[in-house]
mmCIF file of C-alpha atoms in Angstrom:
data_model
loop_
_atom_site.group_PDB
_atom_site.id
_atom_site.type_symbol
_atom_site.label_atom_id
_atom_site.label_comp_id
_atom_site.label_asym_id
_atom_site.label_seq_id
_atom_site.Cartn_x
_atom_site.Cartn_y
_atom_site.Cartn_z
ATOM 1 C CA UNK A 1 0.119 -0.035 0.023
ATOM 2 C CA UNK A 2 1.066 3.460 -0.734
ATOM 3 C CA UNK A 3 0.784 6.055 1.911
ATOM 4 C CA UNK A 4 -1.411 9.076 1.445
ATOM 5 C CA UNK A 5 -0.050 12.376 1.120
ATOM 6 C CA UNK A 6 -1.687 15.452 2.616
ATOM 7 C CA UNK A 7 -3.111 16.545 -0.773
ATOM 8 C CA UNK A 8 -4.860 13.167 -1.257
ATOM 9 C CA UNK A 9 -6.316 13.356 2.181
ATOM 10 C CA UNK A 10 -7.646 16.862 1.274
ATOM 11 C CA UNK A 11 -9.111 15.576 -1.875
ATOM 12 C CA UNK A 12 -10.777 12.734 -0.358
ATOM 13 C CA UNK A 13 -12.305 15.095 2.302
ATOM 14 C CA UNK A 14 -13.674 17.419 -0.171
ATOM 15 C CA UNK A 15 -15.328 14.576 -2.137
ATOM 16 C CA UNK A 16 -16.814 13.227 0.892
ATOM 17 C CA UNK A 17 -17.989 16.582 1.848
ATOM 18 C CA UNK A 18 -19.466 17.118 -1.758
ATOM 19 C CA UNK A 19 -21.279 13.628 -1.320
ATOM 20 C CA UNK A 20 -22.614 14.532 1.994
ATOM 21 C CA UNK A 21 -23.849 17.992 0.474
ATOM 22 C CA UNK A 22 -25.743 16.180 -2.381
ATOM 23 C CA UNK A 23 -27.178 13.719 0.113
ATOM 24 C CA UNK A 24 -28.410 16.521 2.251
ATOM 25 C CA UNK A 25 -30.036 18.428 -0.652
ATOM 26 C CA UNK A 26 -31.578 15.405 -2.311
ATOM 27 C CA UNK A 27 -35.144 14.740 -0.915
ATOM 28 C CA UNK A 28 -37.672 12.087 -1.829
ATOM 29 C CA UNK A 29 -41.354 12.945 -1.079
ATOM 30 C CA UNK A 30 -43.848 9.987 -0.942
ATOM 31 C CA UNK A 31 -46.952 9.924 -2.729
ATOM 32 C CA UNK A 32 -49.839 11.459 -0.598
ATOM 33 C CA UNK A 33 -47.535 13.886 1.198
ATOM 34 C CA UNK A 34 -46.271 17.311 0.598
ATOM 35 C CA UNK A 35 -43.409 18.919 2.742
ATOM 36 C CA UNK A 36 -42.739 22.542 3.476
ATOM 37 C CA UNK A 37 -39.389 23.993 3.121
ATOM 38 C CA UNK A 38 -38.258 26.749 5.617
ATOM 39 C CA UNK A 39 -35.233 28.767 4.859
ATOM 40 C CA UNK A 40 -33.678 30.295 8.100
ATOM 41 C CA UNK A 41 -36.977 29.368 9.765
ATOM 42 C CA UNK A 42 -39.315 31.255 7.103
ATOM 43 C CA UNK A 43 -41.570 29.367 4.836
ATOM 44 C CA UNK A 44 -40.324 29.379 1.331
ATOM 45 C CA UNK A 45 -41.978 26.729 -0.779
ATOM 46 C CA UNK A 46 -43.805 23.150 -0.617
ATOM 47 C CA UNK A 47 -42.265 20.063 -2.064
ATOM 48 C CA UNK A 48 -44.713 17.596 -4.176
ATOM 49 C CA UNK A 49 -44.257 14.079 -4.324
ATOM 50 C CA UNK A 50 -40.998 12.650 -6.095
ATOM 51 C CA UNK A 51 -37.287 13.674 -6.189
ATOM 52 C CA UNK A 52 -36.493 17.230 -5.014
ATOM 53 C CA UNK A 53 -33.471 19.278 -4.009
ATOM 54 C CA UNK A 54 -33.049 21.747 -1.492
ATOM 55 C CA UNK A 55 -30.020 23.923 -0.461
ATOM 56 C CA UNK A 56 -28.375 21.960 2.421
ATOM 57 C CA UNK A 57 -27.681 23.805 5.777
ATOM 58 C CA UNK A 58 -29.694 26.723 4.482
ATOM 59 C CA UNK A 59 -33.072 25.023 3.750
ATOM 60 C CA UNK A 60 -34.677 22.534 5.968
ATOM 61 C CA UNK A 61 -37.859 20.470 5.837
ATOM 62 C CA UNK A 62 -40.478 22.107 7.959
ATOM 63 C CA UNK A 63 -43.717 20.167 8.193
ATOM 64 C CA UNK A 64 -44.491 16.721 6.565
ATOM 65 C CA UNK A 65 -48.196 17.241 5.668
ATOM 66 C CA UNK A 66 -50.675 14.398 4.802
ATOM 67 C CA UNK A 67 -52.811 15.598 1.919
ATOM 68 C CA UNK A 68 -54.843 12.335 1.702
ATOM 69 C CA UNK A 69 -58.509 12.425 2.999
ATOM 70 C CA UNK A 70 -58.287 11.510 6.724
ATOM 71 C CA UNK A 71 -60.676 10.260 9.144
ATOM 72 C CA UNK A 72 -61.125 11.935 12.693
ATOM 73 C CA UNK A 73 -63.343 10.291 15.293
ATOM 74 C CA UNK A 74 -65.339 12.834 16.987
ATOM 75 C CA UNK A 75 -65.567 11.700 20.518
ATOM 76 C CA UNK A 76 -68.752 11.257 22.327
ATOM 77 C CA UNK A 77 -70.349 14.231 24.367
ATOM 78 C CA UNK A 78 -73.598 15.101 26.080
ATOM 79 C CA UNK A 79 -75.981 17.439 24.400
ATOM 80 C CA UNK A 80 -79.209 18.982 25.928
ATOM 81 C CA UNK A 81 -81.896 19.488 23.432
ATOM 82 C CA UNK A 82 -84.430 22.256 22.983
ATOM 83 C CA UNK A 83 -86.907 20.544 24.988
ATOM 84 C CA UNK A 84 -84.319 19.774 27.791
ATOM 85 C CA UNK A 85 -83.617 16.153 26.804
ATOM 86 C CA UNK A 86 -80.156 15.090 27.470
ATOM 87 C CA UNK A 87 -78.647 12.798 24.794
ATOM 88 C CA UNK A 88 -75.142 11.403 24.337
ATOM 89 C CA UNK A 89 -73.988 11.963 20.648
ATOM 90 C CA UNK A 90 -70.697 10.877 19.184
ATOM 91 C CA UNK A 91 -69.660 11.166 15.339
ATOM 92 C CA UNK A 92 -66.980 10.877 12.531
ATOM 93 C CA UNK A 93 -65.378 13.549 10.423
ATOM 94 C CA UNK A 94 -63.554 13.217 7.092
ATOM 95 C CA UNK A 95 -61.309 15.950 5.927
ATOM 96 C CA UNK A 96 -58.474 16.759 3.516
ATOM 97 C CA UNK A 97 -55.497 19.297 3.353
ATOM 98 C CA UNK A 98 -55.582 21.394 0.232
ATOM 99 C CA UNK A 99 -53.000 23.918 1.209
ATOM 100 C CA UNK A 100 -50.071 22.292 3.294
ATOM 101 C CA UNK A 101 -48.555 25.833 4.070
ATOM 102 C CA UNK A 102 -51.930 27.120 5.570
ATOM 103 C CA UNK A 103 -52.497 24.084 7.320
ATOM 104 C CA UNK A 104 -48.978 24.010 8.929
ATOM 105 C CA UNK A 105 -48.574 27.798 9.785
ATOM 106 C CA UNK A 106 -52.154 29.061 10.204
ATOM 107 C CA UNK A 107 -53.249 26.787 12.894
ATOM 108 C CA UNK A 108 -51.745 24.749 16.060
ATOM 109 C CA UNK A 109 -52.420 21.063 16.247
ATOM 110 C CA UNK A 110 -54.845 20.719 13.272
ATOM 111 C CA UNK A 111 -56.461 17.486 14.511
ATOM 112 C CA UNK A 112 -57.525 18.886 17.817
ATOM 113 C CA UNK A 113 -58.497 22.154 16.505
ATOM 114 C CA UNK A 114 -60.859 20.285 13.978
ATOM 115 C CA UNK A 115 -61.990 18.079 16.683
ATOM 116 C CA UNK A 116 -63.100 20.969 19.070
ATOM 117 C CA UNK A 117 -64.589 22.643 16.214
ATOM 118 C CA UNK A 118 -66.888 19.768 15.204
ATOM 119 C CA UNK A 119 -67.786 19.005 18.881
ATOM 120 C CA UNK A 120 -68.860 22.874 19.577
ATOM 121 C CA UNK A 121 -70.872 22.743 16.313
ATOM 122 C CA UNK A 122 -72.573 19.605 17.254
ATOM 123 C CA UNK A 123 -73.876 21.137 20.619
ATOM 124 C CA UNK A 124 -74.819 24.004 18.752
ATOM 125 C CA UNK A 125 -76.844 22.557 16.146
ATOM 126 C CA UNK A 126 -78.345 19.588 18.053
ATOM 127 C CA UNK A 127 -79.133 21.880 21.079
ATOM 128 C CA UNK A 128 -81.584 24.101 18.872
ATOM 129 C CA UNK A 129 -83.768 21.137 18.029
ATOM 130 C CA UNK A 130 -86.435 18.955 19.818
ATOM 131 C CA UNK A 131 -85.588 15.319 20.560
ATOM 132 C CA UNK A 132 -88.054 14.041 18.018
ATOM 133 C CA UNK A 133 -86.596 16.142 15.338
ATOM 134 C CA UNK A 134 -83.167 15.147 16.540
ATOM 135 C CA UNK A 135 -83.830 11.481 16.154
ATOM 136 C CA UNK A 136 -85.602 11.700 12.870
ATOM 137 C CA UNK A 137 -83.531 14.281 10.948
ATOM 138 C CA UNK A 138 -79.933 12.882 10.905
ATOM 139 C CA UNK A 139 -79.461 14.040 7.344
ATOM 140 C CA UNK A 140 -80.148 17.463 7.905
ATOM 141 C CA UNK A 141 -78.168 17.649 11.018
ATOM 142 C CA UNK A 142 -75.077 16.114 8.993
ATOM 143 C CA UNK A 143 -75.665 18.792 6.139
ATOM 144 C CA UNK A 144 -75.697 21.667 8.706
ATOM 145 C CA UNK A 145 -72.759 20.412 10.708
ATOM 146 C CA UNK A 146 -70.800 19.901 7.348
ATOM 147 C CA UNK A 147 -71.643 23.312 5.980
ATOM 148 C CA UNK A 148 -70.570 25.055 9.416
ATOM 149 C CA UNK A 149 -67.638 23.298 10.128
ATOM 150 C CA UNK A 150 -66.185 23.375 6.583
ATOM 151 C CA UNK A 151 -66.834 27.046 6.378
ATOM 152 C CA UNK A 152 -64.837 27.327 9.775
ATOM 153 C CA UNK A 153 -62.041 25.174 8.565
ATOM 154 C CA UNK A 154 -61.518 26.795 5.180
ATOM 155 C CA UNK A 155 -58.834 29.499 6.191
ATOM 156 C CA UNK A 156 -56.752 26.629 7.511
ATOM 157 C CA UNK A 157 -56.530 25.107 3.972
ATOM 158 C CA UNK A 158 -58.662 22.142 4.912
ATOM 159 C CA UNK A 159 -61.724 20.914 3.097
ATOM 160 C CA UNK A 160 -64.193 18.901 5.504
ATOM 161 C CA UNK A 161 -65.771 16.449 3.082
ATOM 162 C CA UNK A 162 -68.176 14.650 5.377
ATOM 163 C CA UNK A 163 -69.640 14.662 8.809
ATOM 164 C CA UNK A 164 -71.736 12.015 10.023
ATOM 165 C CA UNK A 165 -73.499 11.442 13.533
ATOM 166 C CA UNK A 166 -72.803 7.824 14.467
ATOM 167 C CA UNK A 167 -74.959 7.410 17.484
ATOM 168 C CA UNK A 168 -77.635 9.415 19.498
ATOM 169 C CA UNK A 169 -78.314 7.705 22.946
ATOM 170 C CA UNK A 170 -80.964 9.237 25.000
ATOM 171 C CA UNK A 171 -81.314 8.132 28.826
ATOM 172 C CA UNK A 172 -82.764 4.949 29.707
ATOM 173 C CA UNK A 173 -85.789 6.300 31.274
ATOM 174 C CA UNK A 174 -86.374 8.389 28.172
ATOM 175 C CA UNK A 175 -85.917 5.451 25.959
ATOM 176 C CA UNK A 176 -88.674 3.502 28.020
ATOM 177 C CA UNK A 177 -91.064 6.295 27.779
ATOM 178 C CA UNK A 178 -90.316 6.505 23.996
ATOM 179 C CA UNK A 179 -90.897 2.696 23.753
ATOM 180 C CA UNK A 180 -94.310 3.202 25.628
ATOM 181 C CA UNK A 181 -95.286 6.170 23.283
ATOM 182 C CA UNK A 182 -94.388 3.891 20.279
ATOM 183 C CA UNK A 183 -96.554 1.056 21.575
ATOM 184 C CA UNK A 184 -99.572 3.263 22.190
ATOM 185 C CA UNK A 185 -99.150 4.874 18.826
ATOM 186 C CA UNK A 186 -99.037 1.294 17.287
ATOM 187 C CA UNK A 187 -102.124 0.373 19.091
ATOM 188 C CA UNK A 188 -103.952 3.537 18.076
ATOM 189 C CA UNK A 189 -103.005 2.804 14.667
ATOM 190 C CA UNK A 190 -104.312 -0.828 14.913
ATOM 191 C CA UNK A 191 -107.545 0.334 16.340
ATOM 192 C CA UNK A 192 -107.928 2.874 13.550
ATOM 193 C CA UNK A 193 -107.203 0.201 10.869
ATOM 194 C CA UNK A 194 -109.756 -2.118 12.480
ATOM 195 C CA UNK A 195 -112.429 0.506 12.502
ATOM 196 C CA UNK A 196 -111.583 1.455 8.947
ATOM 197 C CA UNK A 197 -111.801 -2.137 8.152
ATOM 198 C CA UNK A 198 -115.218 -2.635 9.725
ATOM 199 C CA UNK A 199 -116.493 0.514 8.064
ATOM 200 C CA UNK A 200 -115.482 -0.703 4.736
ATOM 201 C CA UNK A 201 -117.051 -4.095 5.464
ATOM 202 C CA UNK A 202 -120.403 -2.289 6.363
ATOM 203 C CA UNK A 203 -119.963 -0.368 3.089
ATOM 204 C CA UNK A 204 -119.749 -3.362 1.108
ATOM 205 C CA UNK A 205 -122.475 -5.117 2.874
ATOM 206 C CA UNK A 206 -124.668 -2.222 2.352
ATOM 207 C CA UNK A 207 -123.722 -2.147 -1.313
ATOM 208 C CA UNK A 208 -124.463 -5.663 -1.612
ATOM 209 C CA UNK A 209 -127.964 -5.385 0.123
ATOM 210 C CA UNK A 210 -128.580 -2.404 -2.406
ATOM 211 C CA UNK A 211 -127.750 -4.464 -5.294
ATOM 212 C CA UNK A 212 -129.803 -7.433 -4.233
ATOM 213 C CA UNK A 213 -132.731 -4.999 -3.639
ATOM 214 C CA UNK A 214 -132.295 -3.635 -6.955
ATOM 215 C CA UNK A 215 -132.121 -7.008 -8.750
ATOM 216 C CA UNK A 216 -135.287 -8.156 -6.619
ATOM 217 C CA UNK A 217 -136.998 -4.911 -7.774
ATOM 218 C CA UNK A 218 -136.028 -5.766 -11.359
ATOM 219 C CA UNK A 219 -137.210 -9.366 -11.102
ATOM 220 C CA UNK A 220 -140.607 -7.987 -9.626
ATOM 221 C CA UNK A 221 -140.953 -5.389 -12.313
ATOM 222 C CA UNK A 222 -140.335 -8.247 -15.051
ATOM 223 C CA UNK A 223 -142.720 -10.706 -13.457
ATOM 224 C CA UNK A 224 -145.315 -7.806 -13.339
ATOM 225 C CA UNK A 225 -144.775 -7.143 -16.972
ATOM 226 C CA UNK A 226 -145.118 -10.784 -17.869
ATOM 227 C CA UNK A 227 -148.232 -11.106 -15.648
ATOM 228 C CA UNK A 228 -149.727 -7.956 -17.357
ATOM 229 C CA UNK A 229 -148.783 -9.479 -20.663
ATOM 230 C CA UNK A 230 -150.374 -12.852 -19.678
ATOM 231 C CA UNK A 231 -153.565 -11.094 -18.455
ATOM 232 C CA UNK A 232 -153.691 -9.106 -21.722
ATOM 233 C CA UNK A 233 -153.506 -12.126 -23.875
ATOM 234 C CA UNK A 234 -156.227 -13.798 -21.549
ATOM 235 C CA UNK A 235 -158.231 -10.812 -21.969
ATOM 236 C CA UNK A 236 -157.756 -10.932 -25.826
ATOM 237 C CA UNK A 237 -158.513 -14.674 -25.744
ATOM 238 C CA UNK A 238 -161.834 -14.034 -23.531
ATOM 239 C CA UNK A 239 -162.744 -11.151 -25.863
ATOM 240 C CA UNK A 240 -162.097 -13.373 -28.973
ATOM 241 C CA UNK A 241 -164.334 -16.202 -27.419
ATOM 242 C CA UNK A 242 -167.047 -13.719 -26.453
ATOM 243 C CA UNK A 243 -166.760 -12.448 -30.043
ATOM 244 C CA UNK A 244 -167.339 -15.937 -31.502
ATOM 245 C CA UNK A 245 -170.166 -16.536 -28.766
ATOM 246 C CA UNK A 246 -172.011 -13.401 -29.858
ATOM 247 C CA UNK A 247 -171.682 -14.382 -33.487
ATOM 248 C CA UNK A 248 -172.883 -17.734 -32.677
ATOM 249 C CA UNK A 249 -175.785 -16.436 -30.710
ATOM 250 C CA UNK A 250 -176.457 -14.062 -33.460
ATOM 251 C CA UNK A 251 -176.704 -16.975 -35.919
ATOM 252 C CA UNK A 252 -179.233 -18.668 -33.905
ATOM 253 C CA UNK A 253 -176.737 -21.636 -32.596
ATOM 254 C CA UNK A 254 -178.015 -22.219 -28.935
ATOM 255 C CA UNK A 255 -175.621 -25.147 -28.634
ATOM 256 C CA UNK A 256 -172.393 -23.110 -28.534
ATOM 257 C CA UNK A 257 -174.039 -20.922 -25.593
ATOM 258 C CA UNK A 258 -174.707 -24.021 -23.602
ATOM 259 C CA UNK A 259 -171.178 -25.344 -24.271
ATOM 260 C CA UNK A 260 -169.701 -21.954 -22.997
ATOM 261 C CA UNK A 261 -171.845 -21.968 -20.048
ATOM 262 C CA UNK A 262 -171.176 -25.670 -19.206
ATOM 263 C CA UNK A 263 -167.483 -25.000 -19.431
ATOM 264 C CA UNK A 264 -167.585 -22.036 -17.069
ATOM 265 C CA UNK A 265 -169.780 -23.919 -14.735
ATOM 266 C CA UNK A 266 -167.407 -26.841 -14.589
ATOM 267 C CA UNK A 267 -164.447 -24.847 -13.867
ATOM 268 C CA UNK A 268 -166.078 -23.131 -11.148
ATOM 269 C CA UNK A 269 -166.888 -26.753 -9.593
ATOM 270 C CA UNK A 270 -163.152 -27.742 -10.111
ATOM 271 C CA UNK A 271 -162.163 -24.855 -8.169
ATOM 272 C CA UNK A 272 -164.488 -25.792 -5.451
ATOM 273 C CA UNK A 273 -163.494 -29.466 -5.442
ATOM 274 C CA UNK A 274 -159.706 -28.839 -5.475
ATOM 275 C CA UNK A 275 -159.917 -26.096 -2.452
ATOM 276 C CA UNK A 276 -157.590 -27.179 0.301
ATOM 277 C CA UNK A 277 -160.149 -26.659 2.935
ATOM 278 C CA UNK A 278 -162.908 -28.583 1.008
ATOM 279 C CA UNK A 279 -164.138 -31.628 2.836
ATOM 280 C CA UNK A 280 -167.615 -32.293 1.206
ATOM 281 C CA UNK A 281 -168.783 -31.070 -2.236
ATOM 282 C CA UNK A 282 -172.527 -30.593 -2.312
ATOM 283 C CA UNK A 283 -173.959 -30.340 -5.943
ATOM 284 C CA UNK A 284 -176.490 -27.606 -6.651
ATOM 285 C CA UNK A 285 -179.866 -28.393 -8.172
ATOM 286 C CA UNK A 286 -178.714 -27.273 -11.528
ATOM 287 C CA UNK A 287 -176.541 -30.243 -12.120
ATOM 288 C CA UNK A 288 -179.056 -31.633 -14.520
ATOM 289 C CA UNK A 289 -178.716 -28.652 -16.515
ATOM 290 C CA UNK A 290 -175.018 -29.059 -16.656
ATOM 291 C CA UNK A 291 -175.621 -32.644 -17.912
ATOM 292 C CA UNK A 292 -178.019 -31.117 -20.556
ATOM 293 C CA UNK A 293 -175.216 -28.718 -21.575
ATOM 294 C CA UNK A 294 -172.783 -31.793 -21.865
ATOM 295 C CA UNK A 295 -175.394 -33.286 -24.274
ATOM 296 C CA UNK A 296 -175.330 -30.200 -26.138
ATOM 297 C CA UNK A 297 -171.649 -30.541 -26.512
ATOM 298 C CA UNK A 298 -172.147 -33.911 -27.849
ATOM 299 C CA UNK A 299 -174.453 -32.757 -30.413
ATOM 300 C CA UNK A 300 -171.891 -29.988 -31.497
ATOM 301 C CA UNK A 301 -169.226 -32.722 -31.673
ATOM 302 C CA UNK A 302 -171.532 -34.883 -33.985
ATOM 303 C CA UNK A 303 -172.367 -31.899 -36.056
ATOM 304 C CA UNK A 304 -168.702 -31.076 -36.540
ATOM 305 C CA UNK A 305 -167.034 -34.582 -36.649
ATOM 306 C CA UNK A 306 -169.951 -37.008 -37.710
ATOM 307 C CA UNK A 307 -171.957 -39.312 -35.644
ATOM 308 C CA UNK A 308 -169.135 -41.629 -34.874
ATOM 309 C CA UNK A 309 -166.930 -39.188 -33.311
ATOM 310 C CA UNK A 310 -168.225 -39.173 -29.931
ATOM 311 C CA UNK A 311 -168.769 -42.959 -29.452
ATOM 312 C CA UNK A 312 -165.268 -43.808 -30.674
ATOM 313 C CA UNK A 313 -162.264 -42.853 -28.604
ATOM 314 C CA UNK A 314 -159.524 -40.843 -30.249
ATOM 315 C CA UNK A 315 -156.647 -42.960 -31.919
ATOM 316 C CA UNK A 316 -153.099 -42.033 -30.669
ATOM 317 C CA UNK A 317 -150.716 -40.855 -33.292
ATOM 318 C CA UNK A 318 -153.585 -41.001 -35.878
ATOM 319 C CA UNK A 319 -155.555 -38.183 -37.721
ATOM 320 C CA UNK A 320 -159.344 -37.521 -37.175
ATOM 321 C CA UNK A 321 -161.320 -39.092 -40.045
ATOM 322 C CA UNK A 322 -162.799 -36.641 -42.571
ATOM 323 C CA UNK A 323 -166.518 -36.002 -42.535
ATOM 324 C CA UNK A 324 -166.713 -34.975 -46.002
ATOM 325 C CA UNK A 325 -168.573 -36.776 -48.275
#
């Protein structure tokens, strides 16, 4: 080995100093972070992710700021509502640093400041509401908190992206009272629904009876119309028979008159005989006249069909023999 002379040692020292100087001035900023640079204690610029150079021993790294979206757990606290109900509330907040310089030099302890800002506004916003509104309007509460806290944190270079109320816990006695109220409300709705069902049932039953009565009336009207039509046809038949009888009388045919009277008389006797209360049938003295009328009927038949028509029974399926001759 060759001994180093003084000039060689000095050269090596200079090289080492240059290497150290370069290493001190080269900075690698990771993704998701931004570093502030201070020169003699004063902020000068911000280093973005990647390979960066600073002047060693003159510039130094001030704050290494996380610019990713971060979560801050808002600790639980008691809030007194507008109607003097005490509830325990906790939440969660998401924020992102947009300006590392302002977040580093405009506020001390950014996380604690945001925490206290959120807790203060939670008490303010939720304390101005009734308990019922508090429990049923979480979306409105979250929106109001986000607007207020974001506006307050804007001078710090921070963007509050979301605030959520995780839990609202009323006292146990209040929870029990709310349970009883809910039960009473459900029972009330059940009674109302049952009454409404009975009302609908009565309405439907009344509608059914109405339709039944309408159909019954329609049936009676149709029956009355048909009865009237039958009576009209019967009257027409009676009129026709009377007309024919009048023509027979006018022609001097007494047998026709006897036949007509005998038929009416027999029908009257039939009505008396078939009466449900009839036990004994007493024939009047005019019965012999009826027999005479029947004899007249026989004469009419002989005149119409021949002398053998009365004595000979009718033939089934056959035709009446002609009398012409």
